[in-house]
Coordinates of C-alpha atoms and ligand atoms in Angstrom, one line a residue:
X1 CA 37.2 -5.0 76.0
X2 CA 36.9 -5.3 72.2
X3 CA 37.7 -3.1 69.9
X4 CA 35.8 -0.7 68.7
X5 CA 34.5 -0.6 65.2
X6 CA 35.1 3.0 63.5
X7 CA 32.8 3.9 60.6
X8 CA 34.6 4.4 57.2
X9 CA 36.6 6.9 56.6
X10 CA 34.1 10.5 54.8
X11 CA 31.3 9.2 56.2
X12 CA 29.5 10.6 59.3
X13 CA 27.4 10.0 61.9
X14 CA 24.2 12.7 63.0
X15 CA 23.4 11.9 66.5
X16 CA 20.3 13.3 67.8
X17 CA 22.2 16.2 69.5
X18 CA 22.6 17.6 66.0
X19 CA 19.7 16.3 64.5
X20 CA 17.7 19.8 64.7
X21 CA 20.2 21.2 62.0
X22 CA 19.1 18.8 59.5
X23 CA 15.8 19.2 60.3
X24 CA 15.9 23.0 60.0
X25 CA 17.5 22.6 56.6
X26 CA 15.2 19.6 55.2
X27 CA 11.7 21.8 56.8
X28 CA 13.2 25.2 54.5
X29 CA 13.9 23.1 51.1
X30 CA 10.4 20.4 51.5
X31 CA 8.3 24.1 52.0
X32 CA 9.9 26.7 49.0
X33 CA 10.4 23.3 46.9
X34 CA 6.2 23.2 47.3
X35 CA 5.7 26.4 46.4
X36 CA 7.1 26.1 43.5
X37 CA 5.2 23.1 42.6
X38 CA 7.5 20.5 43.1
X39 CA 6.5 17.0 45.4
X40 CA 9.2 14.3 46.6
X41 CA 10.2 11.4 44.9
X42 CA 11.9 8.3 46.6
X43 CA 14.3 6.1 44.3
X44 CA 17.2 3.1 45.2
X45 CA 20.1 3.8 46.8
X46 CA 21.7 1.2 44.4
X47 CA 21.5 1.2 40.3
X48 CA 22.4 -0.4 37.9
X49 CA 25.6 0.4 36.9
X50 CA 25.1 1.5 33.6
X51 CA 22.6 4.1 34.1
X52 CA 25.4 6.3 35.2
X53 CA 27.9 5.1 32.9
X54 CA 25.2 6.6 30.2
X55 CA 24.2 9.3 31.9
X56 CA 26.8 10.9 34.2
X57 CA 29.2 9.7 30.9
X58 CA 31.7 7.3 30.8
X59 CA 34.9 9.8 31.1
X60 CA 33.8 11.9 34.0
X61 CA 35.9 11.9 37.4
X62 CA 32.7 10.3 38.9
X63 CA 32.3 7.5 36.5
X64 CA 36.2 7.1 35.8
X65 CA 37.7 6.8 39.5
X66 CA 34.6 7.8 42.5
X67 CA 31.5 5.5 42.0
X68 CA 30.9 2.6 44.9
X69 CA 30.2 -1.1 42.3
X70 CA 29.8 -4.6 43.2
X71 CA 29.2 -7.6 41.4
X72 CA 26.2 -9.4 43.0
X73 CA 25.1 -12.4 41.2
X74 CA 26.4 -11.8 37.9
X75 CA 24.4 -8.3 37.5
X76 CA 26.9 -5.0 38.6
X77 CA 25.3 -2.5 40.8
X78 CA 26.9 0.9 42.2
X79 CA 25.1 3.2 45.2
X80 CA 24.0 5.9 43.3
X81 CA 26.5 8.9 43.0
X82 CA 23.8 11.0 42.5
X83 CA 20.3 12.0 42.2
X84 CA 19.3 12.7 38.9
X85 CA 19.9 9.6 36.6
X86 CA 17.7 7.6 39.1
X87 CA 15.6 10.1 39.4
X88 CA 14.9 10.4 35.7
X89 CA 14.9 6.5 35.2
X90 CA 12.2 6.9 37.5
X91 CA 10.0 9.0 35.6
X92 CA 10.1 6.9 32.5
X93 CA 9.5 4.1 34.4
X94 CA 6.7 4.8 36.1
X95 CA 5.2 6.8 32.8
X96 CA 5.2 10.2 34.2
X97 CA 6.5 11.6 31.4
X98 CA 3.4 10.8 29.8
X99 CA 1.7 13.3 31.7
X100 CA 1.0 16.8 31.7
X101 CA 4.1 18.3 31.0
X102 CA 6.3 19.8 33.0
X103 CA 7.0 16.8 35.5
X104 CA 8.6 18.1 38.9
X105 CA 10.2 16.0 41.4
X106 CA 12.3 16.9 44.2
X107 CA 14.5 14.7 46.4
X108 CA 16.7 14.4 49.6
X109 CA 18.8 11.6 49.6
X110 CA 22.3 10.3 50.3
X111 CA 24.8 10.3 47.8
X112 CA 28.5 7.8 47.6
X113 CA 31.5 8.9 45.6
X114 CA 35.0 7.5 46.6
X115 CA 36.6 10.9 47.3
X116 CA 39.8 12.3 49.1
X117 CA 37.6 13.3 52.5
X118 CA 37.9 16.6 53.9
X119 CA 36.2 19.5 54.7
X120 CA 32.8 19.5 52.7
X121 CA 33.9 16.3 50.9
X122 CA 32.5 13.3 51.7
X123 CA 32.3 9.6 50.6
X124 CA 28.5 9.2 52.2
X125 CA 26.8 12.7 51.5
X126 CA 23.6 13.9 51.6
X127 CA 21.4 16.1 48.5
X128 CA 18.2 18.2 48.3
X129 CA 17.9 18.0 44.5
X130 CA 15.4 18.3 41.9
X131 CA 14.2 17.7 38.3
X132 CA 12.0 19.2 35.9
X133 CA 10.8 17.5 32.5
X134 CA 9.5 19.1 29.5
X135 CA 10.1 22.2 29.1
X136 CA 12.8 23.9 26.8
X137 CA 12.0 27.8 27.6
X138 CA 14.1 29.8 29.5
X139 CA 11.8 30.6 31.8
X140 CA 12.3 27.5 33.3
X141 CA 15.8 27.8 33.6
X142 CA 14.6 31.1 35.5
X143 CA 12.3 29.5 37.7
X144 CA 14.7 26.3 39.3
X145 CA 17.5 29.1 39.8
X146 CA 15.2 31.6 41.7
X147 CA 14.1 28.1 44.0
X148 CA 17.8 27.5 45.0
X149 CA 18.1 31.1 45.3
X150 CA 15.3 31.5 47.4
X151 CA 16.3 28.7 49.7
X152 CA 19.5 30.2 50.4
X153 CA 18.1 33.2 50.9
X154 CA 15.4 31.8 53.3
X155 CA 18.1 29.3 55.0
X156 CA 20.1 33.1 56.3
X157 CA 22.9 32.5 53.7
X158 CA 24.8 35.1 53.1
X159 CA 28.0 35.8 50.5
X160 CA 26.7 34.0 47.9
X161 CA 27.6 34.3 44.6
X162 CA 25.7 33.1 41.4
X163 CA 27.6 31.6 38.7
X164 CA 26.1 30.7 35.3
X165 CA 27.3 29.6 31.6
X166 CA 26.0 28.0 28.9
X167 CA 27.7 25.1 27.8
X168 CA 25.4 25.2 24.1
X169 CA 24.1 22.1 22.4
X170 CA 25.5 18.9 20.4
X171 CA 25.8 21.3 17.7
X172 CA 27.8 24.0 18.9
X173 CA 29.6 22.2 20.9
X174 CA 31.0 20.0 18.3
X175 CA 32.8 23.5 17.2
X176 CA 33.8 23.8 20.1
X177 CA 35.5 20.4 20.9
X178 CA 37.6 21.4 18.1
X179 CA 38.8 24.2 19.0
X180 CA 39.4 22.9 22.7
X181 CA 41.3 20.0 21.0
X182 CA 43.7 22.0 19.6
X183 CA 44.2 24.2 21.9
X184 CA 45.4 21.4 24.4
X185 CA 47.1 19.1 21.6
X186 CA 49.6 21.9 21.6
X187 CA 50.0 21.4 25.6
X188 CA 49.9 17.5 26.0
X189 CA 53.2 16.8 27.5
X190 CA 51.8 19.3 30.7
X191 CA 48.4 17.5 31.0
X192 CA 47.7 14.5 33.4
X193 CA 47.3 11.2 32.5
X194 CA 43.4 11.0 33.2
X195 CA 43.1 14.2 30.7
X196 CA 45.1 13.1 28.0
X197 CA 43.1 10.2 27.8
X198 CA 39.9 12.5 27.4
X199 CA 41.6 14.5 24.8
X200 CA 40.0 13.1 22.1
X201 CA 36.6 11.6 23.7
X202 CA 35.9 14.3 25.2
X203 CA 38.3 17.8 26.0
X204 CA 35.6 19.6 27.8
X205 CA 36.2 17.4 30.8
X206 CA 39.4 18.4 30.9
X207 CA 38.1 21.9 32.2
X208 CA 37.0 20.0 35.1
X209 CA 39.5 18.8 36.2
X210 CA 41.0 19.1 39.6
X211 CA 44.7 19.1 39.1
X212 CA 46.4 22.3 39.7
X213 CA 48.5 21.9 36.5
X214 CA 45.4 21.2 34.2
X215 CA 43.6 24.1 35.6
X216 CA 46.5 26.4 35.1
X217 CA 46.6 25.5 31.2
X218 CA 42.5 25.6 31.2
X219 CA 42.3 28.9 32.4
X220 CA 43.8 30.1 28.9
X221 CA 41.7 27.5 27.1
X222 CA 38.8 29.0 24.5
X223 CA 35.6 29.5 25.7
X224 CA 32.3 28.1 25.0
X225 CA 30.5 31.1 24.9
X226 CA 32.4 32.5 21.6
X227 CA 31.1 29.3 19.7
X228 CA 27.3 29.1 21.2
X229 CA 24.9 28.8 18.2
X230 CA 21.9 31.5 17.7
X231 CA 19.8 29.1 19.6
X232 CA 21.8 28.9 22.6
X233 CA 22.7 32.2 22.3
X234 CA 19.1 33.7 22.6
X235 CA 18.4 31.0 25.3
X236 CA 20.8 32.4 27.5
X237 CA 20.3 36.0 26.8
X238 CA 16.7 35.2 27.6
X239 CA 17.5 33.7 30.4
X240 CA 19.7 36.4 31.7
X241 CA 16.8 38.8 31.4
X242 CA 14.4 36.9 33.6
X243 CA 17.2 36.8 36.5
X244 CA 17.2 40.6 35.8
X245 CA 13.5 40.2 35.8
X246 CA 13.3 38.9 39.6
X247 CA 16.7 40.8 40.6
X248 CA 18.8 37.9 41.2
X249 CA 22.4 39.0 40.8
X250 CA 24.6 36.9 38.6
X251 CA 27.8 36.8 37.4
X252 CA 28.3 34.8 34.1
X253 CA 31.9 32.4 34.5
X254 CA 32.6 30.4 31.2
X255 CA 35.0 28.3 33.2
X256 CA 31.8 26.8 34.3
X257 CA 31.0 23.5 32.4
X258 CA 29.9 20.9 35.6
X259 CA 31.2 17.4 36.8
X260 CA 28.6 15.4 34.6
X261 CA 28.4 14.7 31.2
X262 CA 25.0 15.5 30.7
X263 CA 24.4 18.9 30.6
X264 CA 23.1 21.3 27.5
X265 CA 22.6 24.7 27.3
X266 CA 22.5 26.2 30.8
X267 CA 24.7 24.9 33.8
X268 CA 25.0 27.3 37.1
X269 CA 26.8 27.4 40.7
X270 CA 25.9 29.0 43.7
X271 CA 29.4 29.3 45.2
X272 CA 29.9 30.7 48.9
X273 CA 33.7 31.9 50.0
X274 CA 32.7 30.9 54.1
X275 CA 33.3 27.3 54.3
X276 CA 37.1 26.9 52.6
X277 CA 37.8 25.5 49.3
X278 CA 35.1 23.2 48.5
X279 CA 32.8 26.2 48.2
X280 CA 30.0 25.1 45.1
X281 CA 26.8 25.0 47.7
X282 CA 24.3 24.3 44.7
X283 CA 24.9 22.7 41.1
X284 CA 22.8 22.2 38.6
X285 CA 21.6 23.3 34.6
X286 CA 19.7 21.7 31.7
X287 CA 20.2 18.3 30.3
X288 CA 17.9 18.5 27.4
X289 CA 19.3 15.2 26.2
X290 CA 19.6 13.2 28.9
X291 CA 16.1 11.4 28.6
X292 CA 16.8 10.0 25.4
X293 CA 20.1 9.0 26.3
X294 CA 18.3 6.6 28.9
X295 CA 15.5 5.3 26.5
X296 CA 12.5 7.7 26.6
X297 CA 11.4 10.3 23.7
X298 CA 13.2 13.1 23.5
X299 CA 12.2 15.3 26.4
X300 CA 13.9 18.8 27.3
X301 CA 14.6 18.7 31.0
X302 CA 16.6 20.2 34.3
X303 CA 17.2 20.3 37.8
X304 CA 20.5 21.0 40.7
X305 CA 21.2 19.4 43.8
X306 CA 22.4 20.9 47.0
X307 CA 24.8 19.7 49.1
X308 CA 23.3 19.8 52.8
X309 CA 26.5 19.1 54.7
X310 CA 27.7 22.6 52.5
X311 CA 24.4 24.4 53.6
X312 CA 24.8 23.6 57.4
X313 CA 28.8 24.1 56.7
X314 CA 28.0 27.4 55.9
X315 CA 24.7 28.3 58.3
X316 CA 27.4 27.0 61.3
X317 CA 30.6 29.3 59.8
X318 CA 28.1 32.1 59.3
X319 CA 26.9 31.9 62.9
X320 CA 22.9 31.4 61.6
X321 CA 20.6 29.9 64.2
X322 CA 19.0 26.7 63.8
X323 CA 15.5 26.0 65.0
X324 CA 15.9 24.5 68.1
X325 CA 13.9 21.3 69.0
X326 CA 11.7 21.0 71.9
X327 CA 12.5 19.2 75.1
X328 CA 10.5 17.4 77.7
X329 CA 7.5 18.7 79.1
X330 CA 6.6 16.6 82.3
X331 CA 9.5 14.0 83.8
X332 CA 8.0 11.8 86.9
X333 CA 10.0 10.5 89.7
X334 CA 8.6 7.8 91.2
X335 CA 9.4 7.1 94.6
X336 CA 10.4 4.0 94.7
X337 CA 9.4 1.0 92.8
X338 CA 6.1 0.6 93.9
X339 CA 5.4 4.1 92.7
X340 CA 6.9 2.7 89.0
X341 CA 3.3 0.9 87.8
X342 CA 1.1 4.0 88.4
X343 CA 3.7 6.5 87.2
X344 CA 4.1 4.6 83.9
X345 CA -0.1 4.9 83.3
X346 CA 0.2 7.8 83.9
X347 CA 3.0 8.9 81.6
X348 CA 1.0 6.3 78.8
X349 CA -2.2 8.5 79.1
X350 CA 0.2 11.8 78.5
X351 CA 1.6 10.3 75.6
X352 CA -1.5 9.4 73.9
X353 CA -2.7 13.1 74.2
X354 CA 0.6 14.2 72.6
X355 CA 2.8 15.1 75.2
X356 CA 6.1 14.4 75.6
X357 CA 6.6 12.5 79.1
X358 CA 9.4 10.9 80.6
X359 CA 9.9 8.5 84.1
X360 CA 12.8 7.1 85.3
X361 CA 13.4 4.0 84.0
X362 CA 17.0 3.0 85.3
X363 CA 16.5 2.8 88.9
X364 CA 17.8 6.6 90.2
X365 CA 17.6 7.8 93.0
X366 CA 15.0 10.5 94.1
X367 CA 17.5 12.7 93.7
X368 CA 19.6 11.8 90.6
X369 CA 16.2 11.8 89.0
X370 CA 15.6 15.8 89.5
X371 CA 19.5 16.0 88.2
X372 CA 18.5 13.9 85.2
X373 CA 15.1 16.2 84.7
X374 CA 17.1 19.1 84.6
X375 CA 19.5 17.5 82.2
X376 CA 17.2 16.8 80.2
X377 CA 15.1 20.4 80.4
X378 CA 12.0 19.2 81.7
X379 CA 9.3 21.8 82.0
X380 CA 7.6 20.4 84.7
X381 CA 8.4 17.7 87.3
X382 CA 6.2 15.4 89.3
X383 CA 7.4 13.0 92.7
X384 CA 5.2 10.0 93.1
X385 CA 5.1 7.8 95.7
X386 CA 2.7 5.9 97.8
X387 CA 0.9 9.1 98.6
X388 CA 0.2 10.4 95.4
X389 CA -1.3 7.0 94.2
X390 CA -3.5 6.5 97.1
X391 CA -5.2 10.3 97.7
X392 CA -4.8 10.9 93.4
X393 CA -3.3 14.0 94.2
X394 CA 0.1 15.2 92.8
X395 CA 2.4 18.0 93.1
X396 CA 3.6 19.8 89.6
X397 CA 6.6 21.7 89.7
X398 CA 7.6 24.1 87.2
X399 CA 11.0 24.0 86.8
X400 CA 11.4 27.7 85.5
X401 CA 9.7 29.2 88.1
X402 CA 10.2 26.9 90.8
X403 CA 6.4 27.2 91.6
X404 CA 4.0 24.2 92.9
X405 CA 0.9 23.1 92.1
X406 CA -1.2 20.3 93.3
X407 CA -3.4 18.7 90.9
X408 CA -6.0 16.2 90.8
X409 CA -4.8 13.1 88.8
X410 CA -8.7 12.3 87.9
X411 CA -10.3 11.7 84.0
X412 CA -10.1 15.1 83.1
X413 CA -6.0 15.4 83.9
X414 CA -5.2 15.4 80.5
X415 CA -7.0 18.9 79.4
X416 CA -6.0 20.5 82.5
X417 CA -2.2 19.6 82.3
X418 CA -2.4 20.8 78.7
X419 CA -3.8 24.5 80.1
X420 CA -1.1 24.5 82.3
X421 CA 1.5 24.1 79.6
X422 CA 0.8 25.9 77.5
X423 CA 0.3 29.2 79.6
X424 CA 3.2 27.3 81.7
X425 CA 1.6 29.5 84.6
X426 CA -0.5 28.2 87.0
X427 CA -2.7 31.1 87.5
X428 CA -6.6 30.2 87.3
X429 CA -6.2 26.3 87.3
X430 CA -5.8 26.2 91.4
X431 CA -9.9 26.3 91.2
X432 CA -10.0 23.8 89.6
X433 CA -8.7 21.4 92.0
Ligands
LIG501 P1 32.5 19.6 43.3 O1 32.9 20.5 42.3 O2 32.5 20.2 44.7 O3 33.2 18.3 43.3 P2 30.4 18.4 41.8 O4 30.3 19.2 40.6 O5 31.0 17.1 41.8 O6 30.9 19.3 43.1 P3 27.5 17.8 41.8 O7 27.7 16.4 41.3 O8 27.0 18.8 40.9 O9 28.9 18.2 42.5 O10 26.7 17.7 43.1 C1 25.9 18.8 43.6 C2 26.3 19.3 44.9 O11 26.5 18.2 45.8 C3 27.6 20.0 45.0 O12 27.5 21.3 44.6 C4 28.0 19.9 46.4 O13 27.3 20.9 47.2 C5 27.6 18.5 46.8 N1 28.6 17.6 46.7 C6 29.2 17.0 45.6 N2 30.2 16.1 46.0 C7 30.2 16.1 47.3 C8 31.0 15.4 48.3 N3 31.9 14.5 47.9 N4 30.8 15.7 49.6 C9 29.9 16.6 50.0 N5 29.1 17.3 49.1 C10 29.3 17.1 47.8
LIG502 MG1 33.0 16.4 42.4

């Protein structure tokens, strides 16, 4: 036999025995996502390469050592790390920042970053994110927290804990870098190799990163929030009140400054203890300079991205209930083969009304085929044979109850068989006959 081929290594496969989780998950975040205004957005999977290098920034961990590039005909591509500098290119693009203001876009998509896999990190992953242009208030800040909040809440999460910081503008951050700068001059020899090279582009980073010597010396490192200038200041004491306002719980963590280079102002985590170490279910915050940085005017903006295999992480460790899908609602056994034309017209016509119907279609046995209806959860079975076909007359069998019905397979089958299922009794319809 050949070998098999394995797929790569964090990257995984949903069969349609687990599909229903996705589908519980995509059918919460597509309906509180509307009600908040927001309507999808479908970009490439593939970008060119410098779109993140000027947006995610050039000495991030995902820039520096996790993005997917190739080299095709002279032009260099990478799969998109994540959603939000496509997203945004998008919107200039196709000139929606020139309307009405905000702009709101939400998005599921996959995601590729050359990770270490393990438990909630992938190399292939999957994001329900989302962007809003144009507005600088606080309130907006409010409203795209209360959204993630609310889909949590209406997903079953529990033990969730809101995290949020403000990381301040160009201008008060520039105080800032100092002060980082010297604080970790004084440490260099300790720091790793990828942080000492950020040292003097760019020291926030190095509160990012993920070795456990560089966080030890962050942890005693000074903190944005001392140097935040009146502006950011009020911004975040503004937005503090409206979480008050709506009675989400927060806890501000200054050690919070994000993965991505192009964050301003506010930057937030909802971080849940139930699934191990890579906790951070939701990321996101304000990136009030990000449009310019890619070409457009300047344009105050925001968003966060979820990471779905997190969210059903956590639903499956918290022991939540997915919806469950439906199954079958009539399987018919034909006979024999002879019985196989008639039985597959008649499973076409069910179809076309909307119902799910199956027949057997590998060549079982009478009796393999009620093992493989049962398998399967039909609601109702049907045997047809030479019988059937010739006197139009069937016998329906629900598989619950175990009781029989005979029923006229004539024009008006259809409306009848849909009475039946739905009450799935058979009470009233043997009249009818
Ligand atoms: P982390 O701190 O876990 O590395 P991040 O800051 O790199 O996360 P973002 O770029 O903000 O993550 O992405 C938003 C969300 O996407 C994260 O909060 C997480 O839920 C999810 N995510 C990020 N990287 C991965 C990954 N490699 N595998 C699975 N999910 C991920
Ligand atoms: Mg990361």
């Amino acid at each position: 036999m050949a070998l098999l081929i394995k797929r790569p290594n964090g990257t995984e496969d949903v069969t349609p025995k687990n599909i229903a989780k996705w589908h519980t998950v995509e059918h919460v975040v597509k309906e509180v996502a509307s009600c908040y205004g927001f309507k999808e957005i479908r970009i490439p999977t593939f970008e060119n390469t410098e779109l993140f290098q000027r947006s995610v920034g050039e000495t991030t961990d995902v820039v520096q050592k996790e993005m997917y590039s190739v080299i095709a005909k002279e032009t260099k591509f990478t799969l998109r790390p994540e959603g939000t500098a496509g997203t945004i290119r998008a919107m200039l693009q196709n000139g929606m920042l020139n309307d009405a203001m905000p702009q709101k876009a939400y998005y599921i998509l996959s995601c590729f970053r050359h990770e270490r896999p393990q438990a909630g990190r992938l190399r292939e992953f999957h994001q329900f994110g989302l962007e809003m242009a144009g507005s600088a208030k606080p309130s907006a800040d409010a409203d795209i927290i209360s959204l993630a909040y609310e889909i949590i809440k209406t997903l079953g999460i529990k033990n969730t804990e809101l995290k949020i910081n403000s990381i301040g503008c160009p201008e008060c951050r520039a105080e800032y870098h100092k002060a980082l700068k010297g604080f970790f001059e004084n440490r260099k020899s300790d720091l790793c190799e990828t942080c000492l090279s950020r040292l003097d582009k760019n020291p926030m980073r190095i509160l990012d990163c993920k070795s456990p010597v560089c966080s030890e010396i962050a942890k005693d490192a000074p903190v944005i929030l001392d140097f935040l200038c009146e502006e950011c200041s009020e911004h975040f004491n503004k937005l503090k009140g409206y979480l008050d306002n709506l009675g989400i719980i927060y806890t501000v963590d200054p050690t919070i400054v994000r993965g991505l280079d192009y964050y301003t102002k506010t930057v937030f985590e909802f971080v849940t203890t139930d699934i191990g170490a890579q906790g951070t279910i939701c990321g996101g915050g304000r990136y009030d300079g990000l449009i310019q940085e890619l070409g457009g005017h300047p344009t105050p903006a925001l968003g966060f991205a979820m990471g779905l295999e997190r969210l059903i992480l956590t639903m499956e460790n918290q022991g939540i209930e997915f919806d469950t899908e439906d199954s079958c609602t009539l399987y018919i056994a034909p006979m024999d083969e002879a019985a196989v034309p008639e039985a597959m017209k008649l499973a076409h016509t069910l179809r076309k009304d909307g119902f799910w119907v199956e027949y057997d279609t590998v060549g079982r046995s009478l009796k393999s085929q009620m093992k493989y209806s049962d398998k399967i959860k039909a609601k109702f079975t049907m045997v047809f044979g030479e019988n059937e076909i010739n006197s139009k007359i069937a016998k329906l069998k629900n598989m619950k109850t175990g009781e029989e019905l005979e029923i006229k397979l004539d024009d008006d089958f259809s409306s009848k068989f849909l009475d039946i299922t739905v009450d799935g009794m058979f009470s009233g319809i043997l009249s009818d006959l």
